mmCIF file of C-alpha atoms and ligand atoms in Angstrom:
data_model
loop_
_atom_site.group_PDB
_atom_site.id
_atom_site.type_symbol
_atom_site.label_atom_id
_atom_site.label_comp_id
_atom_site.label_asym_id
_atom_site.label_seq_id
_atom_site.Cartn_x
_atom_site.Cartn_y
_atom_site.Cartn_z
ATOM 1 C CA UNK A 1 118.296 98.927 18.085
ATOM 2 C CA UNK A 2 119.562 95.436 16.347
ATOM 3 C CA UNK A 3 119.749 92.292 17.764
ATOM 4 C CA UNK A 4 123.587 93.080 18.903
ATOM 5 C CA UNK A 5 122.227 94.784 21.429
ATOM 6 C CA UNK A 6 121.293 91.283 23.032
ATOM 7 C CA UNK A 7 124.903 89.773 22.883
ATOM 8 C CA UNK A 8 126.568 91.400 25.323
ATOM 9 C CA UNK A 9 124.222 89.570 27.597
ATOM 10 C CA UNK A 10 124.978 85.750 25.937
ATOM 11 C CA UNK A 11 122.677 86.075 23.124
ATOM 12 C CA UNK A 12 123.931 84.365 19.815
ATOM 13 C CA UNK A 13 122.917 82.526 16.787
ATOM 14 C CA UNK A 14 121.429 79.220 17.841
ATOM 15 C CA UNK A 15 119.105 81.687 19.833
ATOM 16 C CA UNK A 16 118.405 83.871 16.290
ATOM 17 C CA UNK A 17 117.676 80.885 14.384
ATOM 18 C CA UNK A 18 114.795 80.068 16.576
ATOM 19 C CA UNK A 19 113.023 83.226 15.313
ATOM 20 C CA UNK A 20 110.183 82.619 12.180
ATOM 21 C CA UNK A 21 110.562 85.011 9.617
ATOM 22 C CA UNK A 22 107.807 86.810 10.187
ATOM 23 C CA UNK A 23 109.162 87.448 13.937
ATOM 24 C CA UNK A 24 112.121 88.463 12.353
ATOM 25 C CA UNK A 25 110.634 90.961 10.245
ATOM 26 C CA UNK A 26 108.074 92.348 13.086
ATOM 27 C CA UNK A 27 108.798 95.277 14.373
ATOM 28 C CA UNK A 28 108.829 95.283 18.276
ATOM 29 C CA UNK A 29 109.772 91.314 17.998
ATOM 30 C CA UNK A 30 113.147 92.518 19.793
ATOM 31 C CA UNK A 31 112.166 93.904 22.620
ATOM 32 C CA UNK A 32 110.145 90.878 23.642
ATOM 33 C CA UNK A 33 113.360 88.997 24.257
ATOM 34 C CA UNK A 34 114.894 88.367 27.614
ATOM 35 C CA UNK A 35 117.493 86.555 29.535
ATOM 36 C CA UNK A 36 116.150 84.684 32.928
ATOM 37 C CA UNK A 37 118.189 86.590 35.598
ATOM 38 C CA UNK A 38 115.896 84.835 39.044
ATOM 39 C CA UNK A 39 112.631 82.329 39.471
ATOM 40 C CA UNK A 40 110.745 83.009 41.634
ATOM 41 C CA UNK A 41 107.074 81.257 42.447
ATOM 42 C CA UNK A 42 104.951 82.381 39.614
ATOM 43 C CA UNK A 43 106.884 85.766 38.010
ATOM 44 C CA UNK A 44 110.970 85.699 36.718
ATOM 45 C CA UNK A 45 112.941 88.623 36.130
ATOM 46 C CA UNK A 46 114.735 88.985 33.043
ATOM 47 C CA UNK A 47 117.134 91.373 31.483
ATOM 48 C CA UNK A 48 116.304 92.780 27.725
ATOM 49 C CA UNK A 49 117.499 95.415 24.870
ATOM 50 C CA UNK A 50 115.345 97.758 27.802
ATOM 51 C CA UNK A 51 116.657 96.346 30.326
ATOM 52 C CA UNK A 52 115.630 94.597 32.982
ATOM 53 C CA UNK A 53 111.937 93.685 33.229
ATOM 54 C CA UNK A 54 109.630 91.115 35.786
ATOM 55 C CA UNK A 55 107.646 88.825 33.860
ATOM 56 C CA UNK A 56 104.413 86.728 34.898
ATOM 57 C CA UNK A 57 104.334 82.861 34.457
ATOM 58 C CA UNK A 58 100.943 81.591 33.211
ATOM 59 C CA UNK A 59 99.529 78.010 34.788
ATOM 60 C CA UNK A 60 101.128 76.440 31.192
ATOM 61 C CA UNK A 61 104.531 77.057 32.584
ATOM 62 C CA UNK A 62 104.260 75.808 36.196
ATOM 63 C CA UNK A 63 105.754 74.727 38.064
ATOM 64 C CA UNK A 64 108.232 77.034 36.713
ATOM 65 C CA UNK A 65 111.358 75.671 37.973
ATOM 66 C CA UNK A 66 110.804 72.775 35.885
ATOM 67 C CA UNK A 67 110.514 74.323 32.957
ATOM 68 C CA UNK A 68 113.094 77.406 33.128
ATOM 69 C CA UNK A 69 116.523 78.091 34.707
ATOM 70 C CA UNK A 70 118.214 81.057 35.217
ATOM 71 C CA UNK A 71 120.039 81.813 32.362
ATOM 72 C CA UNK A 72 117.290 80.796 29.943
ATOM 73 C CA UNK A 73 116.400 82.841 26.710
ATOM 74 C CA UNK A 74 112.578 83.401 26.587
ATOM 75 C CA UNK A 75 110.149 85.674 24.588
ATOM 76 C CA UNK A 76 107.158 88.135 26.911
ATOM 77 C CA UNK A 77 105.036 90.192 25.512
ATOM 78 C CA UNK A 78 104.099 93.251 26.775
ATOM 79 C CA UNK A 79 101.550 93.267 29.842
ATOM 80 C CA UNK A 80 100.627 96.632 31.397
ATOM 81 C CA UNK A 81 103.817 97.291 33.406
ATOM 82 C CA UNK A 82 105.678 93.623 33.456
ATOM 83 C CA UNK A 83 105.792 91.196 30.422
ATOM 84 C CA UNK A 84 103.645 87.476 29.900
ATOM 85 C CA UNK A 85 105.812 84.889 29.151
ATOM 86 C CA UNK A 86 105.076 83.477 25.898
ATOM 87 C CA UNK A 87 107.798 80.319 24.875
ATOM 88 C CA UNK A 88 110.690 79.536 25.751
ATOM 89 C CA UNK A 89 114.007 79.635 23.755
ATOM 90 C CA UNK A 90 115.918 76.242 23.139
ATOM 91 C CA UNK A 91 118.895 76.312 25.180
ATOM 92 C CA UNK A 92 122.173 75.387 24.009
ATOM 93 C CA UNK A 93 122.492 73.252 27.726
ATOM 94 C CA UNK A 94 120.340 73.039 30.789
ATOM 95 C CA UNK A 95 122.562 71.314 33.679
ATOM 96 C CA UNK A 96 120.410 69.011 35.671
ATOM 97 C CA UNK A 97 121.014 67.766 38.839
ATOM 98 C CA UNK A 98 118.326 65.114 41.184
ATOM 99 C CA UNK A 99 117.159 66.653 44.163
ATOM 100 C CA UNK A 100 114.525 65.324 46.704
ATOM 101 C CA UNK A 101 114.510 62.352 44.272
ATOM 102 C CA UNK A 102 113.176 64.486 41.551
ATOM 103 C CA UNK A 103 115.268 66.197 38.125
ATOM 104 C CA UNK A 104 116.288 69.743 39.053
ATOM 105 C CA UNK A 105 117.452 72.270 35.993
ATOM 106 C CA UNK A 106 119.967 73.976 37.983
ATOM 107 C CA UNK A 107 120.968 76.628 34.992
ATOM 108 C CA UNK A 108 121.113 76.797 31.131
ATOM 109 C CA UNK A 109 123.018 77.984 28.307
ATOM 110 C CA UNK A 110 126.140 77.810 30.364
ATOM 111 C CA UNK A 111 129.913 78.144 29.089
ATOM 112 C CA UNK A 112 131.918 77.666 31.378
ATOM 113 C CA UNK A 113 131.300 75.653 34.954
ATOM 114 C CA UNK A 114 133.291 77.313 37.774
ATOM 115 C CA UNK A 115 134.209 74.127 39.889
ATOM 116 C CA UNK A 116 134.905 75.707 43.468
ATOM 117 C CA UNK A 117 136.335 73.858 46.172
ATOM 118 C CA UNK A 118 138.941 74.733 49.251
ATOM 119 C CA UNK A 119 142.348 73.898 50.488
ATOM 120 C CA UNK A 120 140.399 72.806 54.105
ATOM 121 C CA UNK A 121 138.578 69.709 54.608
ATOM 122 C CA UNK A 122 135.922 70.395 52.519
ATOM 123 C CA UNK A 123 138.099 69.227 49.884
ATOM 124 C CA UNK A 124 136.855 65.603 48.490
ATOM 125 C CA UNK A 125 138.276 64.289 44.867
ATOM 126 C CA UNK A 126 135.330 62.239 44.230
ATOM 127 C CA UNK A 127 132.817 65.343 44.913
ATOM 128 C CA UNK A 128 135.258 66.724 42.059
ATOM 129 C CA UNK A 129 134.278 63.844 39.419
ATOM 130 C CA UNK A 130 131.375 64.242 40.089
ATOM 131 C CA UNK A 131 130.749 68.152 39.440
ATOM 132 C CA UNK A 132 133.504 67.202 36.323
ATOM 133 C CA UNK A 133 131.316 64.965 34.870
ATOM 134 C CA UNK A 134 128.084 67.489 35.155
ATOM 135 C CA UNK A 135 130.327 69.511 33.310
ATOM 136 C CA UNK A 136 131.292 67.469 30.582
ATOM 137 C CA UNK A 137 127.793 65.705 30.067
ATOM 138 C CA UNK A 138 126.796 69.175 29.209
ATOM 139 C CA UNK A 139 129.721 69.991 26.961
ATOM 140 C CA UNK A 140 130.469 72.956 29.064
ATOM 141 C CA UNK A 141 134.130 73.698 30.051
ATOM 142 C CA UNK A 142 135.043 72.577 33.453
ATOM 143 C CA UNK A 143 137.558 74.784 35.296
ATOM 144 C CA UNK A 144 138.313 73.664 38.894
ATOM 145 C CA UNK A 145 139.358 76.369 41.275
ATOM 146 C CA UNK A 146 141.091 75.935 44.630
ATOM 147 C CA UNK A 147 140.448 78.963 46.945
ATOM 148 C CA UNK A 148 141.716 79.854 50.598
ATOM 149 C CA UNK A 149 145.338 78.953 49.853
ATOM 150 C CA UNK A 150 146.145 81.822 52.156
ATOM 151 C CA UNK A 151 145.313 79.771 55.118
ATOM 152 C CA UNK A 152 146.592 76.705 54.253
ATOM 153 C CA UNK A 153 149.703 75.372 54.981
ATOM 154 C CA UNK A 154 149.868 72.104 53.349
ATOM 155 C CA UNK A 155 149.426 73.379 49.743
ATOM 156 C CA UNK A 156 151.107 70.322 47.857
ATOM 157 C CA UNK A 157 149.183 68.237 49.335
ATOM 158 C CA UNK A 158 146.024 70.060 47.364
ATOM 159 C CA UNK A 159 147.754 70.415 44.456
ATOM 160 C CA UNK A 160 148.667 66.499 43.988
ATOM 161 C CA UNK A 161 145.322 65.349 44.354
ATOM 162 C CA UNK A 162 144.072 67.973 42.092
ATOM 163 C CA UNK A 163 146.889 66.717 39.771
ATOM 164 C CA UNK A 164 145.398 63.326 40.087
ATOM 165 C CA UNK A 165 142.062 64.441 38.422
ATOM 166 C CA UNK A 166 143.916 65.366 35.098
ATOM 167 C CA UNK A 167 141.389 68.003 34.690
ATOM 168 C CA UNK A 168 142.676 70.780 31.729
ATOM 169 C CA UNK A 169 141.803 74.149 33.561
ATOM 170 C CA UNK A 170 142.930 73.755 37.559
ATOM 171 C CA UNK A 171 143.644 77.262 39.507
ATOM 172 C CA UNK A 172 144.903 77.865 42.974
ATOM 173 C CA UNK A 173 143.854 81.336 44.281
ATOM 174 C CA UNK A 174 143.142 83.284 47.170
ATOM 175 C CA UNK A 175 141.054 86.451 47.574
ATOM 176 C CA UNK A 176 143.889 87.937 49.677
ATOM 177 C CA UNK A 177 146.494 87.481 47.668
ATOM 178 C CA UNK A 178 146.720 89.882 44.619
ATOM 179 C CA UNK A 179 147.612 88.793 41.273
ATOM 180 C CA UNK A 180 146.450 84.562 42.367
ATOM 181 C CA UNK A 181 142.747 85.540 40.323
ATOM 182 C CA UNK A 182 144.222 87.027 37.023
ATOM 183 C CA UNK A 183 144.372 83.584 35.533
ATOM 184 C CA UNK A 184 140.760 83.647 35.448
ATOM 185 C CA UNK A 185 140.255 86.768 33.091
ATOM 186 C CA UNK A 186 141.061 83.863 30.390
ATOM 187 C CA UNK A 187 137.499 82.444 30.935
ATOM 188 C CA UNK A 188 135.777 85.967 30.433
ATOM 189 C CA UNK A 189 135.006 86.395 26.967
ATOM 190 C CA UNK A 190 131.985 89.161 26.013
ATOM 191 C CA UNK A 191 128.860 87.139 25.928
ATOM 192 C CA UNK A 192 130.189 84.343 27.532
ATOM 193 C CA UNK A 193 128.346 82.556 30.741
ATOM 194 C CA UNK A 194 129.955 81.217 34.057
ATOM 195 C CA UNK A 195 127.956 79.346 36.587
ATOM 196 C CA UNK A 196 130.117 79.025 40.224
ATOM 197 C CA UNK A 197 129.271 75.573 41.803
ATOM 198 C CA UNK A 198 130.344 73.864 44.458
ATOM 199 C CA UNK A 199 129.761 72.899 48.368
ATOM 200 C CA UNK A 200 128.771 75.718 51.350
ATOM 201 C CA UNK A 201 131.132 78.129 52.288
ATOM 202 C CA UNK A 202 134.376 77.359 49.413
ATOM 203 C CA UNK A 203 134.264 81.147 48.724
ATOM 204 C CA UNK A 204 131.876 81.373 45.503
ATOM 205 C CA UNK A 205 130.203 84.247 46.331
ATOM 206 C CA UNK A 206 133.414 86.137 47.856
ATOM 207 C CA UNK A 207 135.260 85.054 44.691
ATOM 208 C CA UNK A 208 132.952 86.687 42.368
ATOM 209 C CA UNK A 209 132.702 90.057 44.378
ATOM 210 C CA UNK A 210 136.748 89.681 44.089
ATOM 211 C CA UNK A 211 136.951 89.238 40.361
ATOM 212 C CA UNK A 212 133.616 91.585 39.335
ATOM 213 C CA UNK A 213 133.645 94.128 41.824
ATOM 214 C CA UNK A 214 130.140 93.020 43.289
ATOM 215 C CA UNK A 215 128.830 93.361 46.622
ATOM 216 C CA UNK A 216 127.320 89.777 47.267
ATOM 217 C CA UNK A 217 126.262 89.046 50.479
ATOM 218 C CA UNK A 218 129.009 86.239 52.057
ATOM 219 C CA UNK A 219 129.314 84.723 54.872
ATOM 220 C CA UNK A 220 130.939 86.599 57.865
ATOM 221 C CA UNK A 221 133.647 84.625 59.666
ATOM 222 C CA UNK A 222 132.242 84.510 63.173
ATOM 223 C CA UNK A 223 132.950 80.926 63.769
ATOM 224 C CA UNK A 224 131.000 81.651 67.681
ATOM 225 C CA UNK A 225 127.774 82.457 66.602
ATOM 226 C CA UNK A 226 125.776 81.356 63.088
ATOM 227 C CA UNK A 227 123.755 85.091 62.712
ATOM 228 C CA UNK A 228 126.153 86.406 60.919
ATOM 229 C CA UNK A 229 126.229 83.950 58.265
ATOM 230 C CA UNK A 230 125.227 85.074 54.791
ATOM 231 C CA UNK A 231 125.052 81.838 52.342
ATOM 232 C CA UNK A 232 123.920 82.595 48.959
ATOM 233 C CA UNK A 233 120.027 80.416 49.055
ATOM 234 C CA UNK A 234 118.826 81.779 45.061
ATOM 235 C CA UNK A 235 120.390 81.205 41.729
ATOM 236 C CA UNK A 236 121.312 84.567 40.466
ATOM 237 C CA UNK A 237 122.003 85.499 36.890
ATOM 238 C CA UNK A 238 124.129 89.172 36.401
ATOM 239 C CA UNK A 239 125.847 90.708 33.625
ATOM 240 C CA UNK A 240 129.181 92.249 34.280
ATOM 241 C CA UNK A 241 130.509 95.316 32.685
ATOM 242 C CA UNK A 242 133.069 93.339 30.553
ATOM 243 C CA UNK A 243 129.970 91.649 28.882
ATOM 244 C CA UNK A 244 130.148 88.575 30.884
ATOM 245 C CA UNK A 245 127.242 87.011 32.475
ATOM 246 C CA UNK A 246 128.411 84.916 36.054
ATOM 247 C CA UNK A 247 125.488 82.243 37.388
ATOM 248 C CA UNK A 248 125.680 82.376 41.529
ATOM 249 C CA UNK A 249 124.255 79.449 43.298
ATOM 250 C CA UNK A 250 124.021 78.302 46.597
ATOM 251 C CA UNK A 251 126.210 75.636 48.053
ATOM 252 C CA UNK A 252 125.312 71.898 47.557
ATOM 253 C CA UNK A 253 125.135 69.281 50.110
ATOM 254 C CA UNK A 254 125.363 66.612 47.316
ATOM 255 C CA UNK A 255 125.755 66.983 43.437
ATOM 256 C CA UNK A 256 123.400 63.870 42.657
ATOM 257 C CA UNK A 257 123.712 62.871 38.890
ATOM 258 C CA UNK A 258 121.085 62.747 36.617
ATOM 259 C CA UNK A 259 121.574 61.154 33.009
ATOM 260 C CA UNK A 260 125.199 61.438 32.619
ATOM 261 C CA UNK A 261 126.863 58.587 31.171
ATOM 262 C CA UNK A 262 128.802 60.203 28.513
ATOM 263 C CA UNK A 263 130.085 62.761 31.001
ATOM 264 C CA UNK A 264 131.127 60.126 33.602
ATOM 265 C CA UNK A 265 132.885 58.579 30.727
ATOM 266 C CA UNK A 266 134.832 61.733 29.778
ATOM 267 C CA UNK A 267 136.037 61.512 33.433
ATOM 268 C CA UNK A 268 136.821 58.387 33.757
ATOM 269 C CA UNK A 269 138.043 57.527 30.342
ATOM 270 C CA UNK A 270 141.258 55.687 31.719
ATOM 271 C CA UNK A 271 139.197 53.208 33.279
ATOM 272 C CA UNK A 272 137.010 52.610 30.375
ATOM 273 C CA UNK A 273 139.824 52.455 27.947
ATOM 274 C CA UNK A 274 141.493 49.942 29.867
ATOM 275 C CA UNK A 275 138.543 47.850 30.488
ATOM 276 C CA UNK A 276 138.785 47.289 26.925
ATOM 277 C CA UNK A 277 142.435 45.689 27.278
ATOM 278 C CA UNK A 278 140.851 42.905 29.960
ATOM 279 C CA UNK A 279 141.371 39.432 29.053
ATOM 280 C CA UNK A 280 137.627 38.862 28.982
ATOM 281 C CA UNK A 281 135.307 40.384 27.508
ATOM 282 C CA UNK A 282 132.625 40.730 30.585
ATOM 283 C CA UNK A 283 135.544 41.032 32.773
ATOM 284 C CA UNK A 284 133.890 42.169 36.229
ATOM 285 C CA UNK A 285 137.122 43.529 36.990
ATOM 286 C CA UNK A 286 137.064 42.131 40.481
ATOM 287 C CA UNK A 287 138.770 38.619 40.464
ATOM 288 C CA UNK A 288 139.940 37.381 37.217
ATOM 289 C CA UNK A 289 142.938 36.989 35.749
ATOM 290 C CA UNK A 290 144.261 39.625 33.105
ATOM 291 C CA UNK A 291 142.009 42.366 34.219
ATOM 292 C CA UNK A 292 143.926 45.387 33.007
ATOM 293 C CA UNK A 293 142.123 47.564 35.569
ATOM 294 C CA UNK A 294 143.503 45.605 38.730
ATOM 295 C CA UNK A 295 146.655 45.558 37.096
ATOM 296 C CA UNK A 296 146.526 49.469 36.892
ATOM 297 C CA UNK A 297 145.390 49.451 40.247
ATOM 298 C CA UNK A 298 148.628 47.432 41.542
ATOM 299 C CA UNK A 299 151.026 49.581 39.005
ATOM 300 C CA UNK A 300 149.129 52.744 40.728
ATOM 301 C CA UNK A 301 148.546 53.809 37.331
ATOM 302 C CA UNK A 302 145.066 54.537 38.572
ATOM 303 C CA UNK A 303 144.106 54.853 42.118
ATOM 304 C CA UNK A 304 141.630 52.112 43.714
ATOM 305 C CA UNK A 305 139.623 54.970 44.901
ATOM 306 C CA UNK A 306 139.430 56.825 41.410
ATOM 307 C CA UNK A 307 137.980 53.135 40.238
ATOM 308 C CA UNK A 308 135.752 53.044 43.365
ATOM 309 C CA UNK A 309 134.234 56.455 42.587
ATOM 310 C CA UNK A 310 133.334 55.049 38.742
ATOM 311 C CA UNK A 311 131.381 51.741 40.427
ATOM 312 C CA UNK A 312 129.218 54.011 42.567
ATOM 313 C CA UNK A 313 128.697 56.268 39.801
ATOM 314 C CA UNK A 314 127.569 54.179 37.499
ATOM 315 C CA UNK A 315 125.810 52.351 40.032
ATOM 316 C CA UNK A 316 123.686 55.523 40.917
ATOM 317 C CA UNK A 317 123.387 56.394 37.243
ATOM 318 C CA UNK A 318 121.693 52.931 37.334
ATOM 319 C CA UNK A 319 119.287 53.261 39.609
ATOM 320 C CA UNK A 320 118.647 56.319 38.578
ATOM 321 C CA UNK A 321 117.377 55.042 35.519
ATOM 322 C CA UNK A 322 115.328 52.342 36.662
ATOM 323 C CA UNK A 323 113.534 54.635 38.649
ATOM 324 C CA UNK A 324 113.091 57.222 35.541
ATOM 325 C CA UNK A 325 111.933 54.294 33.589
ATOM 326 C CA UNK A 326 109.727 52.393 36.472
ATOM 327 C CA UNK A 327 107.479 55.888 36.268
ATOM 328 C CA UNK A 328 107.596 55.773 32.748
ATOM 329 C CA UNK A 329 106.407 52.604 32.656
ATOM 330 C CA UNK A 330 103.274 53.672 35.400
ATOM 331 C CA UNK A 331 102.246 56.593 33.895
ATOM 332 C CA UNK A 332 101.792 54.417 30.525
ATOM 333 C CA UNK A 333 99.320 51.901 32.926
ATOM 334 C CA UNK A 334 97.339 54.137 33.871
ATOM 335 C CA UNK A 335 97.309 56.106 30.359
ATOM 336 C CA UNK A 336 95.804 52.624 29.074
ATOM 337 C CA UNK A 337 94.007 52.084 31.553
ATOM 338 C CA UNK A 338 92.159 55.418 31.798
ATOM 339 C CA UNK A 339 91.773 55.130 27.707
ATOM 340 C CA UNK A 340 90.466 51.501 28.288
ATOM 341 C CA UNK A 341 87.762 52.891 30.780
ATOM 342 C CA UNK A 342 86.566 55.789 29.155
ATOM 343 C CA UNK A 343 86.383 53.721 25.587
ATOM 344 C CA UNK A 344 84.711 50.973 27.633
ATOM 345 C CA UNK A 345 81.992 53.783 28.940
ATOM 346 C CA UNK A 346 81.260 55.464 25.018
ATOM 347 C CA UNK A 347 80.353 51.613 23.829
ATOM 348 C CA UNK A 348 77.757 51.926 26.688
ATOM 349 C CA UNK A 349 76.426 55.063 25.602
HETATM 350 N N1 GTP B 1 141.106 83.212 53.933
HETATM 351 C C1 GTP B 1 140.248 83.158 52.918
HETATM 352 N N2 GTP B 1 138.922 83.170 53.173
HETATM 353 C C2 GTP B 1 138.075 83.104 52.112
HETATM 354 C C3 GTP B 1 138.529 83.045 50.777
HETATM 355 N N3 GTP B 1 137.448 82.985 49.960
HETATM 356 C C4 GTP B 1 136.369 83.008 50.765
HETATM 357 N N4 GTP B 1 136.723 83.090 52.057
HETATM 358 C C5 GTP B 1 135.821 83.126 53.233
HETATM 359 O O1 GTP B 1 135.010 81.954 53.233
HETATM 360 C C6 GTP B 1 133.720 82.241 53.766
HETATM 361 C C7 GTP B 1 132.638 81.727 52.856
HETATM 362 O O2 GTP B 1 132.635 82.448 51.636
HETATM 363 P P1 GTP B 1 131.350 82.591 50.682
HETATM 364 O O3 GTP B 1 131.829 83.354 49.505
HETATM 365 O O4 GTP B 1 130.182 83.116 51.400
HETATM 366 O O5 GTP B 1 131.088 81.076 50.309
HETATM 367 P P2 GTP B 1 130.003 80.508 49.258
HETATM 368 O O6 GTP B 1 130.693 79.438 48.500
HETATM 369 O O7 GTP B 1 129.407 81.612 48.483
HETATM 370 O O8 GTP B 1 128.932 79.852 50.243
HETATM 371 P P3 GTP B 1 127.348 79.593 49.946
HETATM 372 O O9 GTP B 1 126.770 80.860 49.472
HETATM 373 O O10 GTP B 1 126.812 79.148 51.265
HETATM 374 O O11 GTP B 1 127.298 78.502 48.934
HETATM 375 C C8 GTP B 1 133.690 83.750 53.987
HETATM 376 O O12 GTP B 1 133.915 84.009 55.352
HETATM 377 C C9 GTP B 1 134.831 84.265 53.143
HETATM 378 O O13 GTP B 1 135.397 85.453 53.662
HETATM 379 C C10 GTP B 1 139.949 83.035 50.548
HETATM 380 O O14 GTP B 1 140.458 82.966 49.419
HETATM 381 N N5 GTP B 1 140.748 83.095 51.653
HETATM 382 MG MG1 MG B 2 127.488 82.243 48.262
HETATM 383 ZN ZN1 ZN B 3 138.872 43.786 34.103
#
């Protein structure tokens, strides 16, 4: 076995490189390699050259879904019947996300973000720029898929808004109607990696059963009574036959940013390039006079809510930071402080 047997399931050079030499010339060195396919508490299971494999977490890595994601490369040695993990591969991305206040690696060593929203009222523009910007802090490719047109009957209306976002890869599909998903087969490249985002209920999971022939449990339209709902509640890692790997997670409430200021200027580079055109230099682009953004604003060049969106952006990206930075800034006190005391005590003794 070679280590082509490990590409099929993502794995690639900046992985191979990580290897010493003297892993690389151990024998057995390849079979302790694994792809993170589900976290749970204190054990993840992985998929190898062997196949797939459960493998305990010592104390070093806890809690573990701070330190992993699905779709990370580790190495495990061998452990009666499971595997110990022993590092950690550096991944070419981990998308984080805040959650409960606190950073949250949702997945890593992702290609392509699957952007999923509906043509219902779940349907939001600025939830878009947001999940866009994830995307593009990340330097992952953003495709933005519209499902359900099958039971909509105010389509353009979708369509313009999506229009609006000047995103590159925008699809309109349905699961009922055949031939709407072949668009997709574009993104599915052998060893490539697709993680499906996007609010409760847009049709992730049904989607991927569509396109991969899976059996993922959805939810069951029984609008009268909530038992029969199915929502996806684990991030789930699984290869596909054509050598793709597709990243299911369960529906967010809120996509709260974390660190993403070049990816929220990717999205909203037409603002920032015309900020630069302002008369002033720390135009507050509110009031004064040649402010090219309120002037794009009254052309509708831009839209005032598009420009809104940015503000509260940043604005969170800001306090975001002064948060990150106020605990920074504790955890050095009491570093001092506890180094101040304990040098204090050794002059006694
Ligand atoms: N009419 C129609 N219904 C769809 C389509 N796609 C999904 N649905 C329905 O939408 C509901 C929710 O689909 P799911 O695939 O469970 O949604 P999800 O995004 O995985 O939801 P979570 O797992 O909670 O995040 C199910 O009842 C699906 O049958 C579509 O293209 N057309
Ligand atoms: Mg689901
Ligand atoms: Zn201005």
């Amino acid at each position: 076995m070679t280590y082509s047997s490990l590409q099929k399931f993502g794995w690639s050079n900046v992985f191979f490189q990580q290897l010493s030499f003297d892993e690389i010339c151990t024998e057995g060195t390849l079979e302790q390699i694994f792809r993170i396919t589900a976290i749970h508490r204190n054990r993840v299971e992985a998929m190898g050259a062997n196949g797939e494999s459960s493998i305990i977490c010592g104390a070093e890595f806890q809690p573990l879904s701070q330190h992993l994601a699905v779709g990370d490369w580790v190495m495990a040695e061998a452990a009666h019947e499971h595997h110990r993990l022993v590092r950690i591969f550096e991944p070419k991305n981990r998308v984080r996300r805040i959650s409960n206040g606190l950073p949250q690696v949702i997945a890593a060593n992702l290609d392509y973000l699957w952007i999923v929203t509906s043509a219902n009222e779940e349907f939001n523009v600025k939830r878009l720029e947001r999940y866009l910007a994830l995307a593009h802090e990340f330097d992952i490719t953003p495709v933005v898929i519209l499902t359900k047109t099958d039971i909509c009957d105010d389509l353009e209306h979708y369509l313009g808004q999506l229009d609006s976002l000047g995103a590159d890869n925008v699809h309109a599909l349905s699961v009922n109607t055949p031939g709407s998903l072949d668009a997709l087969s574009a993104y599915m490249s052998e060893g490539s990696t697709i993680a499906l985002m996007g609010s409760s209920g847009v049709g992730k999971s049904t989607l991927i059963n569509a396109m991969f022939h899976t059996d993922l449990a959805t939810q069951a339209i029984r609008e009268d009574d909530a038992h029969g709902r199915h929502t996806t509640t684990h991030r789930e890692l699984f290869f596909c036959d054509n050598g793709v790997a597709i990243i299911d997670t369960p529906g967010m409430r809120e996509l709260q940013l974390y660190d993403a200021e070049q990816g929220l200027e990717r999205v909203f580079h037409s603002i920032v390039e015309l900020s630069q055109q302002c008369r002033y230099n720390n135009c507050t682009h509110a009031e004064e006079p040649g402010c090219a953004i309120q002037a794009a604003i009254a052309s509708e060049t831009i839209t005032q809510a598009h420009f809104d969106n940015y503000l509260k952006l940043l604005k969170e990206e800001a306090s975001q930071k002064r948060r990150a930075e106020g605990a920074h800034a504790v955890k050095h006190y009491y570093r001092d402080y506890f180094k101040k005391v304990y040098s204090g005590r050794k002059d006694q003794w």
